[in-house]
Structures are given as C-alpha cells and as structure tokens.
CSV table of C-alpha atoms in Angstrom, one decimal:
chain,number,residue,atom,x,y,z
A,82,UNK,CA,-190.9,-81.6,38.9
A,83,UNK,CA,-192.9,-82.2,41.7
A,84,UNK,CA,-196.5,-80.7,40.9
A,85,UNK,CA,-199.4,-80.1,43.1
A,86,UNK,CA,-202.6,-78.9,40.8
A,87,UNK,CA,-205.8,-77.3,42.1
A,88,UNK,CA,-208.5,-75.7,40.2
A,89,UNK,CA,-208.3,-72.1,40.8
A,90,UNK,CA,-212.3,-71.2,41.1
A,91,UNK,CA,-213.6,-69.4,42.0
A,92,UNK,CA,-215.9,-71.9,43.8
A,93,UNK,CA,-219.5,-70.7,44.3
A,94,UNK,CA,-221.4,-72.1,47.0
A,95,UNK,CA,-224.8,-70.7,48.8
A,96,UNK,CA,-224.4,-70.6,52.7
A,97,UNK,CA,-225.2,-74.0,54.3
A,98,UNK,CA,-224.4,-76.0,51.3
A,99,UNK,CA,-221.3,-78.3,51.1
A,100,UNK,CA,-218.5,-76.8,49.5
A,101,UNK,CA,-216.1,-79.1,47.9
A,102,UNK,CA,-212.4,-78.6,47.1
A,103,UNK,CA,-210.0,-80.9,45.2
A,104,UNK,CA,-206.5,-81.1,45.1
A,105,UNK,CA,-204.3,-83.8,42.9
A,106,UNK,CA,-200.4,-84.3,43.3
A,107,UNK,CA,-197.9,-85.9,41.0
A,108,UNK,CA,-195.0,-87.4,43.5
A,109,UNK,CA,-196.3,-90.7,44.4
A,110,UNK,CA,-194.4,-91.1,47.5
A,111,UNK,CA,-195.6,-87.7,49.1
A,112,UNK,CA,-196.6,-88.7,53.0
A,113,UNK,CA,-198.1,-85.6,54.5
A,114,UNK,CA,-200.9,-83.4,53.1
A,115,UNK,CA,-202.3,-80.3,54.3
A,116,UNK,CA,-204.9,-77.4,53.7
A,117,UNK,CA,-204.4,-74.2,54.7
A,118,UNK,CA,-206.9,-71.2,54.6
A,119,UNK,CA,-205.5,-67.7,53.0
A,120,UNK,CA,-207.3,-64.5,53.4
A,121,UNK,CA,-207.0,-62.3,50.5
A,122,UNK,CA,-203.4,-60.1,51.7
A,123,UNK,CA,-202.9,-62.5,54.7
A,124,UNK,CA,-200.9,-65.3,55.4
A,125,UNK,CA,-201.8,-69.4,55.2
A,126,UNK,CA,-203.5,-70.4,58.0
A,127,UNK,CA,-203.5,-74.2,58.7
A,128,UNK,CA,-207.0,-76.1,58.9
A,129,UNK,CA,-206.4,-79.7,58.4
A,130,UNK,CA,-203.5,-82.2,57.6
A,131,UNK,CA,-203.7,-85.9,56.9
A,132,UNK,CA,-201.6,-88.6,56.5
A,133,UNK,CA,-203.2,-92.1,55.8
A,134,UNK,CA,-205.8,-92.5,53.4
A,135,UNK,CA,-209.5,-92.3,54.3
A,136,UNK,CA,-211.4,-89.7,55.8
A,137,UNK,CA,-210.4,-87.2,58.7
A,138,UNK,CA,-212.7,-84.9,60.3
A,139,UNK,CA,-212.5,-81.9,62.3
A,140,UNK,CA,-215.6,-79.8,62.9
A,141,UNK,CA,-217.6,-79.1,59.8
A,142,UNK,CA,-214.2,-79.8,57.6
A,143,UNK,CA,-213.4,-83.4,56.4
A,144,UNK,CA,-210.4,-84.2,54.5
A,145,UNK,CA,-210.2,-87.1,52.5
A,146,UNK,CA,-207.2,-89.1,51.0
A,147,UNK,CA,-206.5,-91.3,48.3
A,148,UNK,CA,-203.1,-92.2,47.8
A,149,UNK,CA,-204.0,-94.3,44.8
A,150,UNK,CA,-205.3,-92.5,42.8
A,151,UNK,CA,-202.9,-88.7,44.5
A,152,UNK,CA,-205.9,-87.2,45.8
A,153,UNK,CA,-206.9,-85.1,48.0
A,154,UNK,CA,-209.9,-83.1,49.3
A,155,UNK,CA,-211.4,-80.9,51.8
A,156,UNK,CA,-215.4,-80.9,52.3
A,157,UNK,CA,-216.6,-77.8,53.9
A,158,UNK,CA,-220.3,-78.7,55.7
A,159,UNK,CA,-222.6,-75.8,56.1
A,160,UNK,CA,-220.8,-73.2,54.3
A,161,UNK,CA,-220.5,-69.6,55.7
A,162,UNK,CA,-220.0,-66.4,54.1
A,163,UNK,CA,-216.6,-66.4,56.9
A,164,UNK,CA,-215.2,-69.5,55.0
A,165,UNK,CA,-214.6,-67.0,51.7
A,166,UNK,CA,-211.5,-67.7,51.2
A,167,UNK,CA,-208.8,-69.6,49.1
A,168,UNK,CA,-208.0,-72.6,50.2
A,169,UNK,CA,-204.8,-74.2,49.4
A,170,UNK,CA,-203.3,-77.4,49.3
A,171,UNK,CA,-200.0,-78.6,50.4
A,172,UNK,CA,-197.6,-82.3,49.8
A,173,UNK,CA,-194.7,-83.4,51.6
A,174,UNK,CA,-193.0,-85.3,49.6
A,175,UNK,CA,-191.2,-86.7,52.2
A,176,UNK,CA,-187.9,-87.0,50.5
A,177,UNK,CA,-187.4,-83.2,51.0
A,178,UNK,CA,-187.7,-80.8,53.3
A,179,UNK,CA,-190.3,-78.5,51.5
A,180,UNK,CA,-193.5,-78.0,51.6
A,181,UNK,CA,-195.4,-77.7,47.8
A,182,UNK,CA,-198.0,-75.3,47.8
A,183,UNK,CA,-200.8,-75.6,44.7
A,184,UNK,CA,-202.1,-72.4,43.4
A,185,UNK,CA,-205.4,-72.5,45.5
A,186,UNK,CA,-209.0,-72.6,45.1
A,187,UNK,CA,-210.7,-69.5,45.5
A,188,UNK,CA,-213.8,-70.0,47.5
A,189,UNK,CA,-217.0,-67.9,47.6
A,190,UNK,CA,-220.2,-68.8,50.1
A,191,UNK,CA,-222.8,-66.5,49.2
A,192,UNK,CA,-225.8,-65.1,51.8
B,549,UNK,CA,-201.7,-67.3,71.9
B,550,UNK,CA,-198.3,-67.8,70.4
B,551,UNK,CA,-197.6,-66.2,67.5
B,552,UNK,CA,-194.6,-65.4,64.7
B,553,UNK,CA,-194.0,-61.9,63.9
B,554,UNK,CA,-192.7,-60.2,61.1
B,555,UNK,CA,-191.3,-56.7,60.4
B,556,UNK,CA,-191.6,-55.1,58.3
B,557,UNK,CA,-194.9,-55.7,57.1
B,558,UNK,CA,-194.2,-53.2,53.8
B,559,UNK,CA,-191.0,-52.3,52.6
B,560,UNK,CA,-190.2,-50.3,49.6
B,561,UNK,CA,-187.1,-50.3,48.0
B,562,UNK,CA,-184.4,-49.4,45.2
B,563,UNK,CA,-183.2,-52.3,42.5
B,564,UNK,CA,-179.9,-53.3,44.2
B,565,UNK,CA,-180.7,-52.2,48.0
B,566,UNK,CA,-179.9,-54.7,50.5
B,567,UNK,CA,-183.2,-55.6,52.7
B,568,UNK,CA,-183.2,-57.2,55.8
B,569,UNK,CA,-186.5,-59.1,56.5
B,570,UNK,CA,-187.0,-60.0,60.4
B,571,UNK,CA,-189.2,-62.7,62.4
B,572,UNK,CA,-189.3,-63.8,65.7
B,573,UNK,CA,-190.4,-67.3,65.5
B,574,UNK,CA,-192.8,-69.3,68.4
B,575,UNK,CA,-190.2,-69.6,71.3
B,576,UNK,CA,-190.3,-73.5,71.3
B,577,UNK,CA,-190.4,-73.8,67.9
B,578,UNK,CA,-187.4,-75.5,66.5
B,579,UNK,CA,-187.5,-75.4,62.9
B,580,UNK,CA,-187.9,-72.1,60.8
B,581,UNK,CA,-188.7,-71.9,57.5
B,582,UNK,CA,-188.7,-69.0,54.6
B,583,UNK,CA,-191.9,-69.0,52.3
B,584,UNK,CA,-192.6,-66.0,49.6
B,585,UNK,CA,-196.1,-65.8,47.5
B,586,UNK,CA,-195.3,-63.3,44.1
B,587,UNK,CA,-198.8,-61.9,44.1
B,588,UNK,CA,-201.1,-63.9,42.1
B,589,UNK,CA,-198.7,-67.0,42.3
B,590,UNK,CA,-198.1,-69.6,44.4
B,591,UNK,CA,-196.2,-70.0,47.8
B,592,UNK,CA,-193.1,-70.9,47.2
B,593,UNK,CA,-190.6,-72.9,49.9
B,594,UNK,CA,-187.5,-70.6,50.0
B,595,UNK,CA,-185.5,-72.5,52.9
B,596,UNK,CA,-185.7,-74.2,56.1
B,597,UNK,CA,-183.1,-73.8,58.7
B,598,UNK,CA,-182.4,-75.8,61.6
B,599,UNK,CA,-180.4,-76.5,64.6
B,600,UNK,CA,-178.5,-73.3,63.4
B,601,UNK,CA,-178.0,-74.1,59.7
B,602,UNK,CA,-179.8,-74.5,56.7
B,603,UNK,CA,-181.5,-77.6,56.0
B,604,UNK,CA,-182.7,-77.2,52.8
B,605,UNK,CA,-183.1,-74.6,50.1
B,606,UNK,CA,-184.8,-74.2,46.8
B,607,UNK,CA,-183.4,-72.9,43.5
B,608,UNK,CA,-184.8,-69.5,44.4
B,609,UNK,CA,-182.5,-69.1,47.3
B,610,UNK,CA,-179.4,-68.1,45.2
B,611,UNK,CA,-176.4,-65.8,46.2
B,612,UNK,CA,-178.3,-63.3,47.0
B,613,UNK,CA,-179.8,-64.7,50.0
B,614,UNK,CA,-179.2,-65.3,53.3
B,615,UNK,CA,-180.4,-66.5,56.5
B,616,UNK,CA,-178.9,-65.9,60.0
B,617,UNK,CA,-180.2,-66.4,63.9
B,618,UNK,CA,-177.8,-64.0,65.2
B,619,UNK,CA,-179.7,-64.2,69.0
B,620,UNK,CA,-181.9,-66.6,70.6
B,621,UNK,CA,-185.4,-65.1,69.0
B,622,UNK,CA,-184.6,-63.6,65.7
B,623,UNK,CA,-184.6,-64.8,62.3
B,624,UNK,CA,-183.8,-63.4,59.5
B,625,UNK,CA,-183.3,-63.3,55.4
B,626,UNK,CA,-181.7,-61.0,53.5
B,627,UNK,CA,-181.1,-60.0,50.2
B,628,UNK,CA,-178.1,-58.6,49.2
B,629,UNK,CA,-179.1,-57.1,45.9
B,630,UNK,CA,-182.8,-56.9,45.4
B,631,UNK,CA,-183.9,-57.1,41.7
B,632,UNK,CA,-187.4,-56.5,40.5
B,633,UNK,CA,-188.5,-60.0,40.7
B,634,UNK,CA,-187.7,-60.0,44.4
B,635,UNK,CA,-191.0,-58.1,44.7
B,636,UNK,CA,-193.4,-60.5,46.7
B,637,UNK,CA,-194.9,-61.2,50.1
B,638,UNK,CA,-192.2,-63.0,52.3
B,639,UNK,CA,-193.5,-65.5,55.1
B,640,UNK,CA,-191.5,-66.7,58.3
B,641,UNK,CA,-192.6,-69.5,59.3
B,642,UNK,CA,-191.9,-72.0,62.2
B,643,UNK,CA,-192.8,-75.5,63.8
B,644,UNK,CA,-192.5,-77.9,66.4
B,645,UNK,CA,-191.3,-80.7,64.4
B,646,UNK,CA,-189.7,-81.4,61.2
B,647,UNK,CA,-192.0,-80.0,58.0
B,648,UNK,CA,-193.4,-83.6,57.1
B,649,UNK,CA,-194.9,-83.8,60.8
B,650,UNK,CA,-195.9,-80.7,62.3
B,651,UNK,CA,-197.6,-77.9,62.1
B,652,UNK,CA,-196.1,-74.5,60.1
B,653,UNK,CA,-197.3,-71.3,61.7
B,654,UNK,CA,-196.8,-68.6,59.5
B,655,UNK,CA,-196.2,-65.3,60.5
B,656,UNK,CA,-198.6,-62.1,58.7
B,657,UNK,CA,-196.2,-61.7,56.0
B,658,UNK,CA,-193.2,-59.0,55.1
B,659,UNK,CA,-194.5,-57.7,51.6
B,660,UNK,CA,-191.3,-56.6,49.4
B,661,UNK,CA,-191.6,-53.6,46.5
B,662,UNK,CA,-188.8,-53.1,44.4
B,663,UNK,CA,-188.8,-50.2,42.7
C-alpha cells in the first residue's frame, strides 16, 4: 500500500518566523510531488510541485526533495497569519494514475 | 481566471437515493479527475477519466458509481445508491496534462449528506 505520512499538527509558528512542514512517502519510485494549501471547508489549492531532488523556490515557499531518503518538505519564510492553513502533501507514484494525498499538517501563524 | 465549478455545493439526501454530482471542468483542460475528502480524513483519488473514458479508478469507485461527459463541458459522477458512508465532500478536478505532470485545479467541492 502506497503510503504518504505527515504529522498532523497543529504546527505553531509566530508571524515572520519560518514555518516548516515535512512529508515522508513509502513508494520509492514516486516521480512527482506536490503541496497543496486547504482552507478549513474549501478545496486543495496547489502551491508548489517538484520533481528532482534539491531545492525549488517560489516566493517565500521552498520545497525541498530527497528522493533518498522519500522526503519531502515545504519551508514557509516569513509566516503570516493568511498562511493558517493545512498544508498537504501529494506523490505520484508514477506507475498510476492517482494522486496520494497525506492527511495534512495543520498550520497555525500566530500575530 | 479559469475556474472548475461544482453544483451542488450541499446536497442532502436519503440512504439509497441516486445523486448526480456535476462539474464543468477548465475548457482546455483534458484530463478530469474525481477526488472525495470524508471530513477529518484524507483526499482520496476516486477516478480519472480521459479522452472520454476512464483511465483509472480506485477500489472506492465500485458499482455504484459512475462517470459520464454527456456534452462538451459537463462532468459528472453519480451514485446509484447512496449509503451512509457516501457522506463526504466530493472534488472535480481537472488538468492540462496527465496527473504526474500538471497541475490539478480543483473545483470548491460538492459536500454529500446521507441521511
């Protein structure tokens, strides 16, 4: 069973802080991974996918990728109370044509 | 800016009621997708239709379920026979490209009570 795991939270960060969310995955030969952005009652929004390992940045949100050790994150630079959220990550495994979703990390910037 | 819609965006219904859950998918999208998030849980990949078939479904897409383009815009699932557990917010979703390589937009939802 293909597995994508994320610590729920919630995640607590001050505004202007770094916030820092993790993601692991179990298929080894996934290809494409992707974090979308949920609103509590609305649908996922996407923010960032990436493909090779390393860094990739867009804005004040990095995502980083290490296919070595199934790894994933999403750095959030100068936090805002806007970016409460929960953030969740998503694998293509690439031999399938589904997306896996992990449970999310909920995500709270405080004032 | 393009967007997919859904309607409903509540529907309440009796255990064993058909529903009919509709989206109108970005106009050049090609591929269209079915997502549903039981609340609390996870989203969870329904099916992916393309070309005017399906591509791929999950285990959750029994029987019961159905998916037809019956125009050039619509998109829809149904369910023939809803059961409690069909109780959950449905997502439409569509892309450009195949689901390894582009982008899914997803549309504000269908939430589905069954009473």
């Amino acid at each position: 069973q293909k597995e994508v795991e994320q610590n729920s939270g919630p995640l607590s960060v001050p505004e202007g802080a770094i916030a820092s969310l993790n993601c692991t995955y179990s298929d080894r030969g996934s290809q494409s991974f992707f974090w979308y952005r949920q609103y509590s009652g609305k649908s996922p929004e996407l923010i960032m996918f990436i493909y090779s390992n390393g860094d990739k940045e867009d804005g004040r949100f990095t995502a980083q990728l290490n296919k070595a050790s199934q790894y994933v994150s999403l750095l959030i630079r100068d936090s805002q109370p806007s970016d409460s959220a929960t953030y969740l990550c998503a694998v293509f495994p690439g031999n399938t044509g589904k997306l896996i979703f992990g449970q999310g990390t909920t995500l709270q910037v405080k004032p | 800016e393009p967007e997919v819609t859904q309607t409903p965006s509540h529907q309440v219904t009796q255990m064993g009621q058909e529903v009919i859950l509709r989206c109108v998918p970005i106009s050049n999208h090609l591929y269209f997708y079915w997502y549903r998030q039981i609340l609390g849980q996870k989203v969870e990949f329904l099916v992916s239709f393309y070309n005017n078939e399906i591509s791929e479904k999950s285990e959750i897409f029994d029987d019961q379920f159905s998916v037809e383009r019956p125009d050039g815009s619509n998109f829809t699932l149904k369910i023939r026979s809803t059961k409690l557990e069909d109780s959950a917010m449905y997502f439409c979703a569509s892309s450009k490209e195949g689901q390894g390589t582009g982008e899914l937009f997803f549309g504000e939802g269908s939430r589905l009570t069954v009473l």
